[in-house]
XYZ file of C-alpha atoms in Angstrom:
704
model
C 25.860 -62.618 7.122
C 25.048 -61.691 3.945
C 25.093 -58.386 4.025
C 28.343 -57.848 5.647
C 29.955 -60.186 2.603
C 28.334 -57.777 0.227
C 29.591 -54.725 1.614
C 32.995 -56.200 1.569
C 32.860 -57.529 -1.915
C 31.279 -53.916 -3.250
C 34.429 -51.728 -1.285
C 36.886 -54.024 -2.837
C 35.675 -53.132 -6.067
C 35.297 -50.174 -5.685
C 38.457 -49.685 -4.512
C 39.917 -51.144 -7.839
C 38.080 -48.753 -9.547
C 39.706 -46.045 -8.469
C 43.057 -47.043 -8.486
C 42.727 -48.415 -12.028
C 40.738 -46.423 -13.790
C 40.366 -43.331 -11.490
C 36.764 -43.639 -10.888
C 35.006 -43.272 -8.281
C 31.171 -44.917 -7.940
C 29.126 -44.671 -4.680
C 26.842 -46.967 -5.401
C 27.792 -50.234 -7.104
C 24.719 -52.408 -8.060
C 24.527 -56.255 -6.353
C 22.216 -58.755 -7.532
C 21.169 -62.260 -7.012
C 22.062 -64.785 -9.506
C 18.624 -66.468 -10.575
C 19.858 -70.035 -9.442
C 22.216 -70.284 -6.534
C 24.494 -72.951 -8.336
C 25.678 -69.771 -10.338
C 26.975 -68.094 -7.056
C 25.652 -65.783 -4.274
C 26.147 -62.208 -5.926
C 26.273 -61.034 -9.524
C 27.046 -57.783 -10.491
C 26.397 -55.920 -14.165
C 29.168 -53.155 -13.468
C 31.073 -53.863 -16.625
C 28.323 -53.074 -18.800
C 27.699 -49.378 -16.900
C 31.057 -49.043 -17.413
C 31.268 -50.107 -21.309
C 30.995 -46.868 -22.756
C 33.273 -44.927 -20.007
C 35.946 -47.248 -20.539
C 35.204 -47.776 -24.417
C 35.650 -51.808 -23.497
C 34.011 -54.501 -24.061
C 32.041 -55.376 -20.923
C 33.271 -58.974 -20.608
C 37.045 -57.515 -20.908
C 36.108 -55.346 -17.906
C 34.952 -57.677 -16.175
C 38.124 -60.152 -16.721
C 40.647 -57.122 -15.807
C 38.558 -56.186 -12.096
C 38.170 -60.410 -11.862
C 42.158 -60.311 -12.144
C 42.590 -57.174 -10.747
C 40.628 -57.332 -7.293
C 42.140 -60.685 -6.060
C 41.120 -62.642 -3.247
C 38.375 -61.298 -1.002
C 37.879 -62.684 2.642
C 34.980 -65.054 2.875
C 34.839 -65.678 -0.710
C 35.858 -68.431 -2.670
C 36.077 -67.113 -6.026
C 35.339 -64.106 -8.460
C 34.235 -65.171 -11.854
C 32.850 -63.817 -15.223
C 30.080 -65.068 -16.729
C 28.051 -64.342 -20.017
C 28.979 -61.311 -21.825
C 30.175 -59.092 -18.919
C 28.410 -60.508 -15.718
C 30.659 -60.759 -12.633
C 29.284 -63.593 -10.398
C 30.959 -63.914 -6.965
C 30.716 -67.252 -4.875
C 31.509 -67.255 -0.979
C 32.612 -69.766 1.319
C 29.930 -71.612 2.030
C 31.114 -73.496 5.278
C 32.461 -70.350 6.590
C 29.345 -68.684 5.991
C 27.222 -71.637 7.781
C 29.394 -71.782 10.976
C 28.940 -68.185 11.476
C 25.222 -68.014 11.023
C 25.209 -70.871 13.657
C 27.416 -69.236 15.897
C 24.857 -66.202 15.591
C 27.635 -63.741 14.756
C 26.775 -60.223 14.299
C 29.699 -58.064 12.981
C 29.131 -54.208 14.093
C 27.816 -52.089 11.459
C 27.973 -48.463 11.837
C 24.841 -47.008 11.933
C 23.615 -43.616 11.115
C 23.242 -40.949 14.241
C 20.337 -38.870 15.085
C 16.777 -39.683 16.293
C 14.033 -40.578 14.085
C 10.262 -39.481 14.220
C 7.918 -41.878 13.130
C 4.304 -40.674 13.380
C 1.388 -42.867 12.335
C -2.381 -44.050 13.103
C -3.620 -40.203 13.635
C -7.210 -41.553 14.256
C -9.635 -38.667 15.123
C -10.639 -39.278 18.673
C -14.629 -39.392 17.943
C -15.656 -42.910 17.288
C -13.893 -46.385 17.394
C -11.035 -47.285 15.152
C -11.673 -49.025 11.841
C -10.029 -51.516 9.928
C -8.447 -48.519 7.505
C -6.724 -47.504 10.874
C -5.359 -50.444 11.421
C -3.472 -50.524 8.293
C -1.864 -47.482 8.960
C -0.847 -48.704 12.647
C 0.605 -51.812 11.711
C 2.664 -50.173 8.670
C 3.721 -47.815 11.001
C 4.504 -50.160 14.121
C 6.359 -52.240 11.854
C 8.705 -49.497 10.575
C 9.451 -48.625 13.885
C 10.437 -52.490 14.470
C 12.770 -52.499 11.324
C 14.679 -48.900 12.344
C 15.022 -49.763 15.858
C 16.218 -53.763 14.670
C 18.834 -51.629 12.655
C 19.818 -49.828 15.834
C 18.096 -46.154 15.006
C 16.589 -44.383 17.786
C 13.109 -43.818 17.184
C 10.310 -41.944 18.688
C 6.901 -43.096 18.031
C 4.197 -40.444 17.905
C 0.373 -40.279 17.407
C -1.179 -36.977 15.974
C -4.394 -36.305 17.929
C -6.731 -33.723 15.916
C -9.248 -33.450 19.111
C -10.063 -30.062 17.717
C -11.335 -30.849 14.445
C -14.662 -31.168 12.615
C -15.108 -35.004 13.063
C -14.989 -34.278 17.145
C -17.133 -31.345 16.692
C -19.645 -33.599 14.555
C -19.950 -36.190 17.814
C -20.408 -33.377 20.196
C -23.014 -32.159 17.926
C -24.695 -35.745 17.910
C -24.910 -35.368 21.859
C -26.026 -31.748 22.357
C -28.268 -31.356 19.272
C -29.890 -34.734 18.628
C -29.756 -36.732 22.001
C -29.551 -33.505 24.502
C -27.532 -34.662 26.559
C -25.782 -33.242 29.325
C -22.260 -33.157 30.483
C -22.169 -35.508 33.417
C -24.922 -37.731 31.119
C -22.071 -37.853 28.450
C -19.417 -38.443 31.386
C -21.253 -41.496 32.468
C -21.317 -42.929 28.805
C -17.528 -42.067 28.465
C -16.885 -44.232 31.312
C -18.519 -47.171 29.866
C -16.142 -50.334 28.205
C -16.965 -49.394 24.590
C -17.988 -45.747 24.487
C -15.849 -45.622 21.036
C -18.807 -47.500 19.250
C -21.502 -45.480 20.861
C -19.684 -42.433 19.222
C -19.475 -44.737 15.989
C -23.319 -44.763 15.692
C -23.789 -40.689 16.818
C -21.283 -39.884 14.226
C -23.288 -41.643 11.292
C -26.272 -39.903 12.750
C -25.018 -36.562 12.725
C -23.741 -37.178 9.270
C -27.118 -38.022 8.377
C -28.962 -35.183 10.010
C -26.768 -32.829 8.006
C -27.919 -33.719 4.792
C -31.462 -33.844 6.197
C -31.326 -30.009 6.215
C -28.049 -27.870 5.079
C -29.225 -25.561 8.006
C -28.305 -28.118 10.294
C -24.625 -27.635 9.598
C -24.679 -24.227 11.704
C -24.578 -26.191 14.409
C -21.596 -28.078 13.521
C -20.243 -24.476 12.542
C -21.100 -22.989 15.958
C -19.503 -26.036 18.001
C -16.702 -26.120 15.949
C -15.944 -22.450 17.093
C -16.424 -23.033 20.316
C -14.163 -25.930 20.499
C -11.115 -24.035 19.270
C -11.526 -20.865 21.293
C -11.774 -23.139 24.545
C -12.497 -22.434 28.219
C -16.392 -23.169 27.609
C -19.080 -26.293 28.213
C -18.768 -26.886 24.291
C -14.834 -27.518 24.797
C -14.914 -29.350 27.849
C -17.177 -31.629 26.705
C -15.246 -32.326 23.318
C -11.990 -32.791 25.495
C -14.241 -35.569 27.989
C -15.299 -37.224 24.563
C -11.922 -37.369 22.885
C -9.502 -38.091 25.740
C -12.349 -40.945 26.464
C -12.129 -42.319 22.898
C -8.562 -41.692 22.649
C -7.774 -44.254 25.395
C -9.937 -46.636 23.607
C -7.628 -46.514 20.614
C -4.842 -46.962 22.588
C -6.249 -50.181 24.421
C -7.216 -51.549 20.559
C -3.940 -50.830 19.328
C -2.185 -52.409 22.368
C -3.722 -55.583 21.747
C -1.839 -55.778 18.240
C 1.352 -54.610 20.672
C 1.608 -51.180 19.387
C 2.634 -48.556 21.458
C 3.474 -45.035 21.258
C 5.639 -42.758 23.049
C 3.820 -39.020 22.777
C 0.503 -37.938 21.815
C 1.010 -34.233 20.527
C -2.948 -32.686 20.501
C -4.028 -30.119 17.518
C -5.515 -27.997 20.721
C -1.964 -27.704 22.186
C -0.769 -26.540 19.098
C -3.062 -23.888 19.031
C -3.315 -22.546 22.392
C 0.391 -22.698 23.011
C 0.691 -20.284 19.721
C 2.577 -22.827 17.477
C 0.878 -21.551 14.271
C 1.614 -17.576 14.987
C 5.397 -18.214 15.634
C 5.480 -20.375 12.578
C 3.038 -17.678 10.480
C 5.709 -14.721 11.421
C 8.693 -16.870 10.266
C 7.033 -17.823 7.118
C 5.987 -14.437 5.934
C 9.461 -13.057 7.162
C 10.776 -16.040 4.605
C 8.751 -14.901 2.090
C 6.905 -18.249 1.853
C 3.681 -16.690 2.338
C 2.387 -13.676 0.354
C -0.978 -11.885 0.723
C -3.287 -11.931 -2.601
C -5.310 -9.147 -3.171
C -7.511 -10.305 -6.059
C -9.050 -13.352 -7.628
C -10.598 -16.098 -6.114
C -8.242 -16.244 -3.249
C -8.514 -12.530 -2.510
C -7.888 -11.692 1.180
C -5.658 -15.238 1.758
C -2.283 -15.708 2.888
C -1.279 -18.182 -0.156
C 2.099 -20.055 -0.681
C 3.298 -21.458 -4.478
C 1.661 -24.952 -4.776
C 4.114 -27.893 -4.528
C 5.284 -29.229 -7.756
C 4.566 -25.759 -9.988
C 7.673 -24.102 -10.149
C 9.870 -22.008 -8.723
C 9.238 -21.692 -4.854
C 11.822 -19.183 -4.066
C 10.054 -16.780 -6.214
C 7.764 -15.681 -2.969
C 7.200 -12.041 -1.968
C 8.706 -10.687 0.940
C 6.382 -9.425 3.167
C 6.892 -6.281 4.781
C 3.956 -6.052 7.136
C 4.881 -6.526 10.809
C 3.013 -6.432 13.975
C 0.463 -8.796 13.162
C -0.427 -10.609 16.726
C -2.766 -13.353 15.609
C -4.636 -15.048 12.871
C -7.139 -17.530 14.079
C -6.950 -21.229 13.587
C -9.109 -22.987 11.077
C -11.973 -25.758 11.168
C -10.655 -28.562 9.477
C -8.893 -31.644 10.535
C -4.980 -32.693 9.649
C -6.473 -35.804 7.568
C -9.827 -34.455 5.879
C -10.982 -32.510 3.675
C -11.140 -28.766 4.121
C -13.681 -26.914 5.835
C -15.164 -23.690 5.606
C -14.432 -21.882 9.075
C -15.129 -19.010 10.484
C -12.946 -16.026 12.048
C -11.899 -12.854 13.740
C -12.290 -10.579 10.819
C -10.517 -7.312 12.556
C -7.543 -9.609 12.387
C -7.925 -9.630 8.721
C -8.354 -6.055 8.555
C -4.991 -5.408 10.487
C -3.176 -7.404 7.847
C -4.513 -5.521 5.609
C -3.797 -2.092 6.733
C -0.228 -2.897 7.451
C 2.104 -2.195 4.234
C 0.121 -3.269 1.693
C 2.636 -2.174 -1.107
C 4.999 -4.273 0.361
C 2.702 -7.490 0.458
C 2.539 -7.489 -3.038
C 5.447 -7.115 -4.309
C 6.156 -10.705 -5.741
C 8.590 -11.180 -8.149
C 6.608 -13.633 -9.980
C 3.238 -13.324 -10.204
C 1.824 -16.849 -8.981
C -1.294 -18.063 -10.965
C -4.284 -18.678 -8.923
C -4.187 -22.455 -10.169
C -0.510 -22.476 -8.389
C -1.335 -21.158 -5.168
C -2.050 -23.143 -1.814
C -4.434 -21.117 0.692
C -2.629 -21.349 3.927
C -4.828 -18.413 5.846
C -8.083 -18.012 4.604
C -9.648 -14.481 3.815
C -11.876 -14.704 7.103
C -8.442 -15.042 9.263
C -8.504 -19.054 9.722
C -5.722 -21.311 9.062
C -5.979 -24.394 7.028
C -4.688 -27.807 8.448
C -1.779 -27.606 6.103
C -1.040 -24.304 7.816
C -0.746 -26.452 11.502
C 0.497 -29.031 10.014
C 3.596 -26.863 8.780
C 4.139 -25.530 12.378
C 4.179 -28.892 14.042
C 6.709 -30.373 11.366
C 8.926 -26.902 12.728
C 8.531 -28.321 16.109
C 9.299 -31.654 15.078
C 12.820 -30.290 13.624
C 13.060 -27.935 16.610
C 12.946 -25.488 14.479
C 9.900 -23.049 16.248
C 11.417 -22.013 19.078
C 8.481 -23.289 21.237
C 7.475 -26.792 23.057
C 4.869 -28.343 24.400
C 3.979 -28.880 28.061
C 3.915 -32.906 28.789
C 1.467 -35.044 31.039
C 1.694 -38.864 31.718
C -1.339 -40.062 29.896
C -1.442 -44.017 29.380
C 1.033 -46.639 30.673
C 1.270 -50.170 28.892
C 1.292 -53.455 30.909
C 4.837 -53.334 30.299
C 4.934 -50.217 32.140
C 5.981 -48.470 29.062
C 4.541 -44.738 29.792
C 3.155 -42.564 26.965
C 2.944 -38.769 26.989
C 0.417 -36.308 26.143
C 0.780 -32.627 25.060
C -0.464 -30.503 27.637
C -0.497 -26.237 28.427
C 1.309 -26.915 31.828
C 3.172 -30.115 31.535
C 5.235 -32.260 34.388
C 8.194 -30.636 35.305
C 10.276 -33.855 34.729
C 9.470 -35.891 31.103
C 11.779 -37.225 28.342
C 12.662 -34.877 25.378
C 10.643 -34.889 22.285
C 10.725 -33.395 18.789
C 14.446 -31.839 17.553
C 14.483 -35.003 15.504
C 17.067 -35.693 12.640
C 14.386 -37.410 10.607
C 10.789 -37.775 10.262
C 8.798 -40.508 8.386
C 4.994 -39.733 8.167
C 2.590 -42.678 7.931
C -0.735 -41.137 6.335
C -2.349 -42.363 3.021
C -2.252 -41.236 -0.451
C -4.712 -38.880 -0.391
C -2.532 -36.382 1.595
C 0.132 -36.058 -1.027
C -0.264 -32.597 -1.777
C -0.754 -31.691 2.000
C 2.892 -33.236 2.854
C 4.482 -31.745 -0.428
C 3.048 -28.271 0.734
C 4.606 -29.019 4.059
C 8.031 -30.102 2.470
C 8.034 -26.787 0.293
C 7.476 -24.579 2.969
C 10.353 -26.008 4.822
C 12.441 -25.758 1.398
C 10.862 -21.895 1.195
C 12.060 -21.293 4.736
C 15.805 -22.400 3.429
C 15.543 -25.657 5.827
C 16.440 -28.287 2.485
C 18.228 -30.777 4.945
C 15.493 -31.150 7.012
C 12.872 -31.488 3.940
C 15.329 -34.026 2.356
C 14.485 -36.227 5.390
C 10.925 -35.618 5.604
C 9.381 -38.720 3.958
C 5.772 -39.169 3.444
C 4.881 -42.632 4.006
C 2.036 -43.057 1.798
C -0.014 -45.955 1.229
C -3.525 -46.966 0.153
C -7.021 -47.707 1.736
C -8.054 -50.963 3.107
C -11.716 -52.016 1.526
C -13.509 -55.366 2.051
C -14.457 -58.515 -0.138
C -17.743 -58.758 -0.932
C -17.969 -61.920 1.024
C -16.410 -60.670 3.861
C -18.834 -57.648 4.388
C -21.788 -60.270 3.590
C -20.170 -62.499 6.963
C -20.155 -59.199 8.550
C -23.783 -58.775 8.342
C -24.072 -56.261 5.759
C -26.754 -56.233 2.834
C -25.230 -56.077 -0.639
C -27.071 -55.375 -3.923
C -26.070 -57.827 -6.846
C -23.803 -54.769 -8.398
C -22.003 -54.818 -5.386
C -21.221 -58.665 -5.137
C -19.728 -58.313 -8.403
C -17.499 -55.809 -7.348
C -13.508 -57.146 -6.435
C -13.666 -54.976 -2.969
C -16.528 -52.806 -1.363
C -14.929 -49.825 0.131
C -15.931 -48.922 3.802
C -17.192 -45.370 5.155
C -17.076 -44.081 8.724
C -19.505 -41.387 8.187
C -22.269 -43.893 6.910
C -21.270 -46.182 9.428
C -20.246 -48.601 7.083
C -17.313 -50.591 7.826
C -15.681 -52.932 10.219
C -14.563 -51.408 13.948
C -10.862 -52.868 14.569
C -11.880 -54.858 17.818
C -14.732 -56.387 16.205
C -12.287 -57.793 13.443
C -9.439 -58.998 16.194
C -12.388 -60.467 18.062
C -13.687 -62.314 14.981
C -10.492 -63.287 13.806
C -9.603 -64.829 17.571
C -13.042 -66.630 17.518
C -12.115 -68.156 14.308
C -8.673 -68.993 15.308
C -10.225 -70.503 18.553
C -12.235 -73.077 17.095
C -9.434 -74.439 14.863
C -7.057 -74.640 18.237
C -10.341 -76.211 19.806
C -10.461 -79.364 17.271
C -6.952 -79.877 17.316
C -5.838 -79.409 21.104
C -8.774 -80.730 23.430
C -6.111 -81.611 25.483
C -5.189 -77.920 26.737
C -6.845 -75.604 28.835
C -9.754 -73.018 27.618
C -6.895 -70.516 28.773
C -3.892 -72.009 26.737
C -6.100 -72.365 24.001
C -7.278 -68.921 23.947
C -3.646 -67.557 24.458
C -2.765 -69.701 20.728
C -5.745 -68.485 19.191
C -5.155 -64.676 20.057
C -1.653 -65.296 18.901
C -2.609 -67.136 15.410
C -5.173 -64.329 15.093
C -2.980 -61.421 15.587
C -0.377 -63.049 13.343
C -2.611 -63.724 10.728
C -4.214 -59.747 10.783
C -1.038 -58.188 10.830
C 0.733 -60.291 8.116
C -2.115 -59.803 6.175
C -1.463 -55.913 6.146
C 1.800 -56.436 5.330
C 2.271 -58.735 2.593
C 0.524 -56.399 0.212
C 2.954 -53.386 -1.097
C 1.824 -50.012 -0.255
C 0.303 -48.389 -3.305
C -1.858 -51.780 -3.303
C -5.572 -51.170 -2.318
C -6.492 -54.329 0.121
C -9.369 -56.115 -0.367
C -9.513 -57.942 3.547
C -10.946 -61.200 3.699
C -11.193 -63.852 6.811
C -10.688 -66.988 5.020
C -7.920 -65.889 3.997
C -6.060 -63.985 6.286
C -6.186 -67.212 8.254
C -5.552 -69.821 6.128
C -2.550 -72.047 7.190
C -1.396 -72.834 4.109
C -0.315 -70.288 1.529
C 1.665 -66.737 2.129
C 0.127 -66.128 5.421
C 1.012 -65.302 9.081
C 0.063 -68.927 10.359
C 1.748 -70.265 7.563
C 4.869 -68.798 8.678
C 4.222 -69.126 12.442
C 3.201 -73.075 11.709
C 6.927 -73.565 10.154
C 8.688 -72.220 13.599
C 6.149 -74.421 15.563
C 7.543 -77.608 13.474
C 10.794 -76.517 13.747
C 10.356 -76.391 17.790
C 8.753 -79.803 17.702
C 11.471 -81.154 16.527
C 13.863 -80.410 19.131
C 11.023 -80.662 21.569
C 11.152 -84.429 20.590
C 14.845 -84.849 20.677
C 15.103 -82.927 24.172
C 17.312 -80.309 22.990
C 17.479 -76.628 23.170
C 17.327 -75.261 19.695
C 19.411 -71.999 20.471
C 22.333 -73.837 22.630
C 22.353 -76.601 19.957
C 23.091 -73.884 17.356
C 25.897 -72.554 19.325
C 27.204 -75.727 20.063
C 27.245 -76.929 16.756
C 29.149 -73.872 15.733
C 31.803 -74.928 18.357
C 31.691 -78.639 17.451
C 31.774 -78.041 13.734
C 34.557 -76.059 11.538
C 33.636 -74.159 8.379
C 35.440 -77.296 6.231
C 32.898 -79.715 8.403
C 29.623 -77.483 7.307
C 31.420 -77.277 3.777
C 30.946 -80.867 3.862
C 27.161 -80.988 3.862
C 27.062 -77.777 1.241
C 29.572 -77.780 -1.121
C 28.274 -80.565 -3.611
C 25.982 -80.195 -6.413
C 23.120 -82.221 -4.446
C 23.277 -79.977 -1.668
C 22.497 -76.411 -3.738
C 18.887 -76.919 -1.980
C 19.918 -77.029 1.455
C 22.694 -73.769 0.655
C 19.404 -72.218 -0.546
C 17.971 -72.491 2.608
C 20.913 -71.529 4.591
C 21.541 -68.300 2.445
C 17.744 -67.063 2.800
C 18.662 -67.374 6.496
C 21.495 -65.054 6.003
C 19.502 -62.361 4.644
C 17.640 -60.857 7.646
C 19.831 -57.726 7.904
C 20.025 -56.912 4.318
C 16.072 -57.256 3.937
C 15.425 -54.987 6.931
C 17.837 -52.527 4.867
C 16.215 -52.945 1.867
C 12.686 -52.196 3.315
C 13.819 -48.975 5.428
C 15.655 -47.510 1.993
C 12.293 -48.120 0.329
C 9.921 -48.066 3.280
C 8.454 -50.863 2.197
C 7.456 -53.744 4.739
C 6.207 -55.876 2.450
C 9.979 -57.228 1.284
C 10.456 -58.526 4.685
C 6.803 -60.190 5.195
C 7.661 -61.744 1.473
C 11.106 -62.849 3.166
C 9.110 -64.661 6.105
C 7.168 -66.263 3.570
C 9.913 -67.767 1.430
C 12.146 -68.962 4.561
C 8.933 -70.789 5.896
C 8.544 -72.452 2.522
C 12.355 -73.060 2.096
C 12.282 -75.012 5.273
C 8.889 -77.132 4.870
C 10.409 -77.885 1.598
C 13.671 -79.245 3.407
C 11.383 -80.489 6.223
C 9.634 -82.447 3.963
C 12.808 -84.020 2.082
C 15.215 -85.018 5.085
C 14.510 -87.139 7.762
C 16.268 -85.541 10.949
C 15.891 -87.074 14.020
C 15.653 -90.618 12.143
C 19.173 -89.604 10.308
C 21.423 -92.682 11.294
C 24.919 -90.277 10.508
C 25.540 -88.703 13.769
C 27.472 -85.969 12.202
C 25.094 -85.484 9.057
C 22.123 -85.492 11.856
C 24.013 -82.931 13.871
C 24.503 -80.673 10.687
C 20.398 -81.102 9.903
C 19.551 -79.923 13.235
C 21.698 -77.068 12.830
C 20.097 -76.038 9.866
C 16.628 -76.095 11.440
C 18.127 -74.743 14.470
C 19.321 -71.785 12.370
C 16.178 -71.199 10.324
C 13.938 -71.304 13.745
C 15.718 -68.518 15.022
C 15.929 -66.228 12.094
C 12.145 -66.706 11.366
C 11.385 -65.936 15.101
C 13.875 -62.640 14.225
C 12.102 -61.898 11.596
C 8.452 -62.283 12.513
C 9.268 -60.130 15.385
C 10.095 -57.487 13.219
C 6.840 -57.738 11.352
C 5.193 -57.605 15.250
C 4.240 -61.518 14.822
C 4.617 -63.661 17.930
C 4.674 -67.574 17.928
C 2.335 -69.732 19.569
C 3.961 -73.257 21.507
C 1.670 -75.408 19.252
C -0.761 -74.781 16.371
């Protein structure tokens, strides 16, 4: 409701400015006054127009207030201070609409959105850092769907990269396991845990003797080539670990629609198609000298005029091999087919060197190395061209994983099923990838621009975030031995290669156990199954809220005690506010949703106004006003790609409700009409809190 009134207000002001001053302002800033008694909206527009109109801000504000006149849903507009325009709504009318849960139709943007998140290397168990990525991505999907957008959720699987190769090396070289033996291990419940330890062992083995890295290189090439025993083992391992990842994320109610794999990007020749377009479009050029001699490079993002690439005159280049590095890791040196490089060199070198402006080595980004292998950025460019429907190729699709709610997750394949959903060819892309990948993401965007796909580049968003670490206290609780120096740090970084970190399932299990201990003490009358369900809801709520309450650029130092607290800015605190509100209606023998609707029918806007318009009613009105802002906050979260604003809103709403609960006796209120109003207040806040928490991926238990 708050969002509707804000749009109505800004449109009337915009119309007035156009008619009176011949000014067309696409954006009008709207703020909230510092105190609710000053109004519900504040506009500093007069200050913005002062220089343009050559008038004092207050004079302009007076002209706007006088000229705009009355607006539906608003009590009045008034000038404040040196030129602010404060707007007051009709409180009773807003309350009546909220109680009735009126949802005025808002026109939403058309076009499907693709959100890619998680993208965990399928070589070991998911860890706490992956949880931040997945929870951020899943919450953003929920935000978009709440706003009425169509969304596809994808989880990119790098099943041919160095991380998978390292685990294969561990099985074949360190443990001398056969394929049947690995297959037997892969059928075990927590095969991903086994791979976690083996991955760390392989890293130590490389450190012991650099010659051991040859095993990695050999394994990597065999995986990429495909059609051999090593590639079959790598596929066996990655598929088994991937299933575990999906099971882990399902515990947090996180689902995916499609799992595109790098193996199909390679073998379906996505890169070949992209490489041809990039050369023909002059985005890539061949370097003939310096440290990048023999490489295909493009101008590094942010270094100047991207359109100054040379036009490649070579034709008939049939293949450039794929690289041995991964989408989310530092580039590795890979091998390749030198015949491909020779072929490239022999085809029109003069045309290849015809750059309009020479690009310095420092400004070059290597896309294809001198040995003919393509780096992960190149494969990423091809993948994103497919996302936007620009590649002219498609995956095969096979059913892979069915969730308990019957939602079907698909996976890429060389040859797929005839009937399948349509993926790709989207209008917007959001990639949830950590901040260390900023340059790679910018390079993909600039490649799209270089090809002339500016509209697509404008709708490509790197949803960046910082890492998750542990507080020293949390690390000690998990059994890690810390030095005195580490204990003095504000956080301890985790490392998968070193085997230091928190596995996602261990973290979830630990949180559920801690929550259950609390629930067991508070509700011994419930069955063990009921207490476990409640504990799980509390634990998942605590984890998701903890990961969401920090803004994305913040490094998170995770701590069990802080996350599970029933007080302060936590998930359980917000859940408890809903449980408290529900208990009021349970004691009264009433259904809260039905009560709110009936109250809206029985009480007119004027009746609601009787309890909201007095000076002493500002505190309750602030609670109603906060409850009206769900859609507005969702819009802000989407516009800024920052879910933390919604987490903050949930906390503030719960905080205001708890203050209201302690100040006002509800069921014992003697005045029947006021009792109805107070119960309507509780019902509306409860409904909006449940709605907000659902967007955050948090369910509310029956009791706490």
